Amino acid sequence: MIEFKLPSLGADMDEGTLLEWKVKPGDAVKKGQVIAVVDTAKAAVDVECWQEGRVHELVAAIGEKMPVGALMATLLAAGETAPRRLGAGEAAPAGPAAPPLRRLISPAARKHAQELGVELERIAGTGPHGAVTLEDVEKAAAVPAEPPAAPVPPPAAPAADKAAEMRKAIAAAMSRSKREIPHYYVAEDIPLARALAWLSAENARRPMADRLLPAALLLKAVARALQRYPELNGYWRDGGFVPGERINLGVAVSLRQGGLIAPALLDAAAKPLTQLMQELADLVQRTRTGSLKSSELNEATITVTNLGDQGSHGVFGVIYPPQVALVGFGRVAERPWVDADGGLKALPVVTASLAADHRVSDGHRGALFLRELAELLQHPEELNR
Amino acid sequence: MMTEEEARDVVIETLKNIAPEIAHEDLRHDRPLRYQVDLDSMDWLNFLLGLNKRLGIEIPESDYSRLITLDDVVDYLLSKVG
């Protein structure tokens, strides 16, 4: 039996309310299929399932609020048969019957739960393979039992409540970041004359719908630079650095009603600019209309914040835990620039910054990363590949 | 042939697809549009793409400098379509 649990939806989203099931018992589920829609403090999220199987039981009810890691449904793997249920009037078979849902519960936790009168079904296990630990039982006992799940979804929260909820979620994640992560900061002014000239020429021969924004070029350059500085791309977990397998750029997107979400552009280093631009446009649009996928919210390995041409000169970001770095770009603007030969010119320049976790990297490497970024942006045609 | 009023309506409608919260009467038509409506570069591109779809006109990047205020955009559209 495969247990499908509410996946992590980012550091600032630790619980969700089930809005809709996209599958029913008996349906076949493919890897990556969206099987449920869950509302969080920030947005409604399409939750994907990464295991193949057939839906056995939908455990979570519509309207139910669940912590990350809570059991939502069970699936049967290929070749697995459903545990038989007893029909009405049918006698229980002799011998110990297998429970309909096998959960990993340590004997001590089970005993303790009995003593405390805690229902094991209500507890989300945090141990290995989702096992319910003694600590989980104690935590659950400390929280008063929740009333049974409402049969109908609760009415959508009014906009003001939603904004307050988002503010709270951002506050929690950012406070944690500043409490736990020893940030250091470095910055570099990067001339963009060549990059913008290349973009203009490129855009002049493209149809409007395929036009590239400077943001796409900046993101691609960040992804390429990270290939040489892998210590900036990944997570701080359990007291150590875990490098990201791919370079998934979390892109900070501000919402018109206030607040922000930083969904991931997956595998950004490997994608040509045109594709990256299309995916960026799609991601921004879906972020603003509230149709993100769970993988986009929990797979970013670093965040990039780009204030754009309406923003400030520069920005020094707060790292989004458990990530270990954040790259910031200010407004691209004409500024005085001293050339290698000592001549003074007005050039389009952007201030790039890096906020990084001092437990993982040092300012010297951080500065080298920004120099690499600056160098890559002097060869825009190479970023097109 | 498009009248100035029709052009203005198209612009406002296209803008509302990007920024539904804008109140038409609060917009100063002779002041820079992007600051007033808080359009980032992606919003701006989507706004121009909206006009492109609606009216079938190409708006090259080299013309961006002529498109600062809402009045500018209306004049530009009239010069292209008119």
CSV table of C-alpha atoms in Angstrom, one decimal, chain A residues 183-188 222 226 229 232 302-303 315-317 319 324-329 351-357 361-363 365-370 373:
chain,number,residue,atom,x,y,z
A,183,HIS,CA,23.6,35.7,6.5
A,184,TYR,CA,26.5,37.4,4.7
A,185,TYR,CA,26.1,39.8,1.8
A,186,VAL,CA,28.2,40.8,-1.2
A,187,ALA,CA,27.3,43.0,-4.2
A,188,GLU,CA,28.6,43.7,-7.6
A,222,VAL,CA,22.4,32.9,-12.4
A,226,LEU,CA,25.6,28.3,-9.9
A,229,TYR,CA,29.4,27.4,-7.3
A,232,LEU,CA,25.1,28.1,-3.1
A,302,ILE,CA,17.9,29.0,-4.4
A,303,THR,CA,15.7,32.1,-4.8
A,315,VAL,CA,18.3,44.6,-2.9
A,316,PHE,CA,19.7,42.4,-0.1
A,317,GLY,CA,17.4,39.5,0.4
A,319,ILE,CA,17.2,33.6,2.5
A,324,VAL,CA,21.3,28.7,1.6
A,325,ALA,CA,21.4,31.6,-0.8
A,326,LEU,CA,19.4,34.4,-2.5
A,327,VAL,CA,20.4,36.4,-5.5
A,328,GLY,CA,19.0,39.9,-5.8
A,329,PHE,CA,18.9,42.3,-8.8
A,351,THR,CA,23.5,45.9,-9.0
A,352,ALA,CA,23.5,42.2,-8.3
A,353,SER,CA,23.7,41.0,-4.7
A,354,LEU,CA,24.1,37.7,-3.0
A,355,ALA,CA,22.8,36.9,0.5
A,356,ALA,CA,24.2,33.5,1.5
A,357,ASP,CA,24.4,31.2,4.5
A,361,SER,CA,29.9,29.3,2.1
A,362,ASP,CA,32.2,32.3,2.7
A,363,GLY,CA,32.2,35.8,1.3
A,365,ARG,CA,33.4,32.4,-2.8
A,366,GLY,CA,30.2,34.5,-2.8
A,367,ALA,CA,32.2,37.4,-4.4
A,368,LEU,CA,33.7,35.0,-7.0
A,369,PHE,CA,30.2,33.8,-7.9
A,370,LEU,CA,29.0,37.4,-8.6
A,373,LEU,CA,27.7,36.1,-13.1
